[in-house]
Coordinates of C-alpha atoms in Angstrom, one line a residue:
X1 CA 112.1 11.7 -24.3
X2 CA 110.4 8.4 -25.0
X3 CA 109.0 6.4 -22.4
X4 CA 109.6 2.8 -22.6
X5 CA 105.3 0.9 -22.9
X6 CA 104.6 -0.7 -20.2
X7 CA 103.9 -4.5 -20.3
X8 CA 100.1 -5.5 -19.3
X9 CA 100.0 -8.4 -16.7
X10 CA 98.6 -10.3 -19.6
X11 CA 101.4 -9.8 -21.5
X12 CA 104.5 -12.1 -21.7
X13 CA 107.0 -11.2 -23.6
X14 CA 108.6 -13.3 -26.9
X15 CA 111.1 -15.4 -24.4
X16 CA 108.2 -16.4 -22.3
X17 CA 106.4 -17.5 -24.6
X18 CA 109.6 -19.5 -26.2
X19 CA 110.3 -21.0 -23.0
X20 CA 106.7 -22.0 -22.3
X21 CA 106.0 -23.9 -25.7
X22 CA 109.5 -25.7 -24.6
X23 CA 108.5 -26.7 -21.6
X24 CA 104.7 -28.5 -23.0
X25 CA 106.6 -30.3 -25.5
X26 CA 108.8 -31.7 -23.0
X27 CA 105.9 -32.8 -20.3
X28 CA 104.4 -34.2 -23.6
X29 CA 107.6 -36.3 -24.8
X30 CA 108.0 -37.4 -21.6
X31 CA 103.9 -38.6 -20.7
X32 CA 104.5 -41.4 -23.5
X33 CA 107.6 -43.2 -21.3
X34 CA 107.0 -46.8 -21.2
X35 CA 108.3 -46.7 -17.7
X36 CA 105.8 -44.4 -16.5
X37 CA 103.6 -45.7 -14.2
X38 CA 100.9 -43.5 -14.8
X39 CA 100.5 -42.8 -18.3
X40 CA 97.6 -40.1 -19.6
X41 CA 95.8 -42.3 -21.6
X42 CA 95.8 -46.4 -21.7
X43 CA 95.9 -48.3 -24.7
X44 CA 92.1 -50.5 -24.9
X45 CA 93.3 -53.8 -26.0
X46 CA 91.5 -55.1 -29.0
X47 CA 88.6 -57.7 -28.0
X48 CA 88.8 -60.8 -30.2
X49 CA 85.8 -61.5 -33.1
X50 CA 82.5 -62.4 -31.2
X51 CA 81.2 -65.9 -32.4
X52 CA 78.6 -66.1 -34.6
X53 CA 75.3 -67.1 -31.7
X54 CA 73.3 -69.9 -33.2
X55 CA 69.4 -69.3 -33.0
X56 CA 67.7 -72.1 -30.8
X57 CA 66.4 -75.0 -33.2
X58 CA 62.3 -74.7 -33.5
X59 CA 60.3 -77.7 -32.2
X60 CA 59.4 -79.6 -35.0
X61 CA 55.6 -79.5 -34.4
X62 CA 55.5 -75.4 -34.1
X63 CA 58.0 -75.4 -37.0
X64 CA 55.5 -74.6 -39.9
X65 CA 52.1 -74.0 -37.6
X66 CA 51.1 -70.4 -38.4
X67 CA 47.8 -70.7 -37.7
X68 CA 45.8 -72.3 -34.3
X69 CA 43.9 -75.4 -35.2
X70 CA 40.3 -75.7 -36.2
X71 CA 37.6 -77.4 -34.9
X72 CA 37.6 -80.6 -37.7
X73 CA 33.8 -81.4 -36.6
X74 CA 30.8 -78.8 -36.3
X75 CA 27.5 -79.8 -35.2
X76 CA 26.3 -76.5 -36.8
X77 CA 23.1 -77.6 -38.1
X78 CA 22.9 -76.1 -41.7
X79 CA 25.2 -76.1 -44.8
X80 CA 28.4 -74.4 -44.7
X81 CA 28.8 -72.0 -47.2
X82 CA 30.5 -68.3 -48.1
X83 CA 27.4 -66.1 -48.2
X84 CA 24.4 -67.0 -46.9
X85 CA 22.5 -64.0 -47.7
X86 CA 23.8 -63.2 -51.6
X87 CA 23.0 -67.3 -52.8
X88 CA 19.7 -69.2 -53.6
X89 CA 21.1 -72.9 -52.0
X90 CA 18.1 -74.3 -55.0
X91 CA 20.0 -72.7 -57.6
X92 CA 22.2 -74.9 -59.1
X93 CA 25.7 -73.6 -61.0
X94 CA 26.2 -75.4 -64.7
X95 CA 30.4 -74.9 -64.3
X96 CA 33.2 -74.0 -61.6
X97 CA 35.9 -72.2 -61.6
X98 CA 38.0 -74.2 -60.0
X99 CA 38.7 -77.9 -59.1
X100 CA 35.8 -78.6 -56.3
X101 CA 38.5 -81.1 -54.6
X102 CA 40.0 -78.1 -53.5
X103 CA 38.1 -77.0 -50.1
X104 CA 38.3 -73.3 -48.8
X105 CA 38.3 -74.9 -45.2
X106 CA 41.9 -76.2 -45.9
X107 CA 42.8 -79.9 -46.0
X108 CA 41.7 -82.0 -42.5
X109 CA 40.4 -78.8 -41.1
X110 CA 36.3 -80.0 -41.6
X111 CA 35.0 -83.3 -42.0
X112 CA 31.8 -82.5 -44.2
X113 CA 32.7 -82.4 -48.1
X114 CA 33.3 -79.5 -50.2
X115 CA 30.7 -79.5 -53.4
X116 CA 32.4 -76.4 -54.9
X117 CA 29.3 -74.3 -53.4
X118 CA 28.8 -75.2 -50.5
X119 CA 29.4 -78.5 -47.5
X120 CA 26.4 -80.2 -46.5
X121 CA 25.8 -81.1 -43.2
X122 CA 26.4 -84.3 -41.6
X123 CA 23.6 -86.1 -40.1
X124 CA 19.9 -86.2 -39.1
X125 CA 19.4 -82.6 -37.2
X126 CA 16.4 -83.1 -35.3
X127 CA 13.5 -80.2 -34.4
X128 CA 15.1 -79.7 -31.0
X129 CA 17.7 -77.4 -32.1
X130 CA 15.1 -74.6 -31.7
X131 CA 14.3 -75.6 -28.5
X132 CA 17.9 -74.8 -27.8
X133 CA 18.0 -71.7 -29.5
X134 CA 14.5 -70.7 -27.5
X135 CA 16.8 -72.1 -24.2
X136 CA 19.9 -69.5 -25.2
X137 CA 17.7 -66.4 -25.7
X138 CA 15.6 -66.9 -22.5
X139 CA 13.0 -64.9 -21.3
X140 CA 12.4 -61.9 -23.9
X141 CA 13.9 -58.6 -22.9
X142 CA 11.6 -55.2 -21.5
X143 CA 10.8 -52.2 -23.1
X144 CA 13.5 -50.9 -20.6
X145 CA 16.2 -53.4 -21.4
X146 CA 16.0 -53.1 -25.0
X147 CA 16.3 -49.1 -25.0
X148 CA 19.1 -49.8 -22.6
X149 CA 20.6 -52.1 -24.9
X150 CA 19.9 -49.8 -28.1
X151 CA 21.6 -46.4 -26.3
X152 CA 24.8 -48.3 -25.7
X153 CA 25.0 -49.8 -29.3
X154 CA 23.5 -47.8 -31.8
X155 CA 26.7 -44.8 -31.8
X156 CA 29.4 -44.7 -35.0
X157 CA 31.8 -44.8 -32.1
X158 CA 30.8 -48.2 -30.9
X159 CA 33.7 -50.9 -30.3
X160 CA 31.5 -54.1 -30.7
X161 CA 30.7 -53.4 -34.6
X162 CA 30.8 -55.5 -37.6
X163 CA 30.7 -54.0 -41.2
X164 CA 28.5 -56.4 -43.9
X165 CA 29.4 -55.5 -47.3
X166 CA 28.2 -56.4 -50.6
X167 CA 29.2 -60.3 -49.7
X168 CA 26.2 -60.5 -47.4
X169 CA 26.2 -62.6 -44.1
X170 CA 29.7 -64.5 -44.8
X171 CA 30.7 -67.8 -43.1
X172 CA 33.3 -66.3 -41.1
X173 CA 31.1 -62.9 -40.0
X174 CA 29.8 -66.0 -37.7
X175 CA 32.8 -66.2 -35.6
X176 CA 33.5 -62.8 -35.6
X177 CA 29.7 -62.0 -34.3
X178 CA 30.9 -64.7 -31.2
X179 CA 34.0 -63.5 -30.3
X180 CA 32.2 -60.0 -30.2
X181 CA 29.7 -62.0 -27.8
X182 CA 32.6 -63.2 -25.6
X183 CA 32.7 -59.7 -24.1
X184 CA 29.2 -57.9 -24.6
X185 CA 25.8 -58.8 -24.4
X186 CA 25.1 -57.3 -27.8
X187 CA 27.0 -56.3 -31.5
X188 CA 25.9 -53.8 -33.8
X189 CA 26.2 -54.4 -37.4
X190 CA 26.8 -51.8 -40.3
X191 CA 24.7 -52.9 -43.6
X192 CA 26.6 -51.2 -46.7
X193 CA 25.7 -51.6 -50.0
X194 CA 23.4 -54.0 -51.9
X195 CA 22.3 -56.3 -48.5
X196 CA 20.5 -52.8 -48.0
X197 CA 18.3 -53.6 -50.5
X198 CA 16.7 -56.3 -49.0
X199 CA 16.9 -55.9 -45.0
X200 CA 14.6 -58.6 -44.3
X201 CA 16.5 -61.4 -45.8
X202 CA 19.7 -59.8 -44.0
X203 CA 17.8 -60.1 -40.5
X204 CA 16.4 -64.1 -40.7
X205 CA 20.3 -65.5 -42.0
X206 CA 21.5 -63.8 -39.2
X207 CA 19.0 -65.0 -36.0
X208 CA 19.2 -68.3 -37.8
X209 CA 22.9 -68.8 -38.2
X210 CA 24.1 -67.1 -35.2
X211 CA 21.3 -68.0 -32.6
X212 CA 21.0 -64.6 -31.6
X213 CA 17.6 -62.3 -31.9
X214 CA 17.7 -58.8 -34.1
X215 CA 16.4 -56.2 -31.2
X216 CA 16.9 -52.7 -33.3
X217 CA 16.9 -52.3 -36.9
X218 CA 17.1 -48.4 -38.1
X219 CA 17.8 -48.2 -41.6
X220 CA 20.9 -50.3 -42.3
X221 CA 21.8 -50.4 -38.5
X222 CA 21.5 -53.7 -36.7
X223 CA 21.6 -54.7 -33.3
X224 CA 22.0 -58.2 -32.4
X225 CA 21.7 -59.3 -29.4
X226 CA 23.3 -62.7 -27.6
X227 CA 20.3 -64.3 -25.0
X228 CA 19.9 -64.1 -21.3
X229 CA 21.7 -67.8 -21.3
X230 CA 24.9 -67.5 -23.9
X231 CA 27.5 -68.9 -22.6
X232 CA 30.6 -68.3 -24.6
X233 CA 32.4 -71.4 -23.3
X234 CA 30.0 -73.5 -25.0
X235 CA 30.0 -71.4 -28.2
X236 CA 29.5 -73.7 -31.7
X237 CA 32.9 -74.4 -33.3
X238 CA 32.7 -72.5 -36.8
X239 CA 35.7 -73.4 -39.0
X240 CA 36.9 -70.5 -40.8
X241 CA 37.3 -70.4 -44.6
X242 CA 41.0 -69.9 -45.5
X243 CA 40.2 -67.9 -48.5
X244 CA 37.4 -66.9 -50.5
X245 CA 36.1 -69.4 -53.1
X246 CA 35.6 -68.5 -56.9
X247 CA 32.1 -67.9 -58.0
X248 CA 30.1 -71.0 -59.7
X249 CA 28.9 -70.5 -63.2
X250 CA 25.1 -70.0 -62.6
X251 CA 22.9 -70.2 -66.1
X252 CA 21.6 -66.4 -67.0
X253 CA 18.6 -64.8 -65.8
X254 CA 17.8 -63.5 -68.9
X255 CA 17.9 -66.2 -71.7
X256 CA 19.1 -65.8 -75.8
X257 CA 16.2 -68.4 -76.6
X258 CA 12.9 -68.3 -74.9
X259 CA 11.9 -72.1 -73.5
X260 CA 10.1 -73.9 -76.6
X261 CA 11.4 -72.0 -79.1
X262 CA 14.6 -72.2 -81.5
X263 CA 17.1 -69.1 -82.0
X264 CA 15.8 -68.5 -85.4
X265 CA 12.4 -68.2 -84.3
X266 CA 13.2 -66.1 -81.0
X267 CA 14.8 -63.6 -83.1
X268 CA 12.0 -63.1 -85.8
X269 CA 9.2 -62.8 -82.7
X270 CA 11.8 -60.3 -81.3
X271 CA 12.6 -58.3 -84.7
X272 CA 8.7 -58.4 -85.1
X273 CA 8.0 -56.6 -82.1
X274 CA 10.7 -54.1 -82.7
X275 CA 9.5 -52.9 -86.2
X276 CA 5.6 -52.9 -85.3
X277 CA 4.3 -49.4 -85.1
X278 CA 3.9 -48.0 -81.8
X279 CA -0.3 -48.0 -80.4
X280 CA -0.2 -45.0 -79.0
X281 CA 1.9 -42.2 -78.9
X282 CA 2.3 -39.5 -75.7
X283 CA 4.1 -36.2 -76.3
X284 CA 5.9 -34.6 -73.4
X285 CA 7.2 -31.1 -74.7
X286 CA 9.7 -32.1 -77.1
X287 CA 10.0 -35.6 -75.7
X288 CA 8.0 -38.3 -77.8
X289 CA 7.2 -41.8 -75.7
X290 CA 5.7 -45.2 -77.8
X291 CA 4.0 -47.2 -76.4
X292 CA 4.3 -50.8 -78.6

């Protein structure tokens, strides 16, 4: 005799189920009545189109400033120029490159005229400017104070560095050496390149352009210090060069015609010497040297 299953209490049967789906549909029909009071979900209403917002109107006299303005007079007692170290101010350039009307200091930033290599300076500089500098630099620093002052400076991970590439001491490496001096009694400076070649002429442009007094030099490693009496309120106003001005066309160091002498004749002495037979001749292993 079969036995009818018996239902699990999980288990509804096929009416159940019937009567259940019935019964959501009709709570569901009946959520959406406009006379509801409480309906499941509430319509957002639509926000009208946000106004375009109008950006404040600049002032007229920050409207096309980008930079801060320059000091238009420097008392700066020598002639302004790009690279003080990499130029012979006696040599004198036979052609520009560009219009010399044009300054690198900008227009009404500096009253001293641009030549196309360099502007003069402005006035009768009496002898008392090294009394000044002598004033600055005060008393001169111990043994003590200047290993003091070479431990803190002379590390690759030093903040207060400058690097000086192949342009030499630049115009503007001037104001950066100050603003360094704002905040630290000292700078060290980086000598990469060719200025490595001639360390000595790197070393007088900068104690005589900045003020200051070289007190370490290791190899291409400079350490410049400030004075005793800098005060960087009464820094000198350098004006910084906008951009870097083209080259002058300097005459060659080697001439085509030797001085007194006509091409034609140049170039017989020269093809003279080249066919002469060598004076004596030295034999290195299979290497043969003439010596003319």
């Amino acid at each position: 005799m079969l036995l009818p299953r018996k239902l699990l209490p999980w288990r509804r049967p096929a009416q159940d189920a019937q009567a259940l789906a019935g019964r959501l549909l009709r709570s569901s029909s009946s959520s959406f009545d406009p006379d509801d009071d409480d309906p499941p979900f509430t319509r957002v209403p639509k926000l009208p189109p946000r106004a375009p917002s109008t950006p404040p109107p600049k002032p007229k006299a920050l409207a096309g400033k980008i930079r801060p303005d320059e000091p238009a007079h420097s008392d700066l007692p020598f002639d302004f120029r790009y690279s003080y170290s990499e130029t012979d101010p006696t040599w004198r350039p036979i052609g520009f490159r560009e219009p010399t009307r044009f300054s690198p200091f900008g227009p009404g930033r500096l009253d001293r005229p641009w030549d196309g290599t360099a502007a003069a300076r402005v006035g009768d500089y009496a002898s008392g400017d090294e009394r000044i500098r002598e004033e600055v630099l005060g008393e001169p620093l111990s043994e003590e104070e200047v290993a003091a002052l070479v431990e803190r400076y002379r590390h690759s991970d030093c903040s207060r560095q400058i690097n000086l590439g192949k342009g030499g001491v630049t115009h503007n490496m001037l104001d950066d050496i100050h603003n360094h001096w704002k905040r630290a009694e000292a700078v060290r400076i980086k000598c990469l390149g060719v200025p490595t070649l001639d360390m000595d002429n790197i070393c007088f442009h900068l104690e005589d352009k900045t003020g200051g007094k070289v007190v370490s030099r290791s190899i291409n490693i400079i350490i410049l210090y400030r004075g005793r009496n800098y005060d960087p309120q009464k820094r000198p106003g350098v004006p910084l060069m906008l951009w870097k001005p083209l080259a002058p066309i300097y005459p060659k160091l080697v001439q085509n015609v030797a001085e007194g002498l006509t091409f034609e004749e140049t170039k017989e002495l020269r093809n003279r010497g080249l066919n002469s037979p060598p004076l004596t001749k030295l034999r290195f292993g299979s290497m043969h040297s003439y010596i003319i």
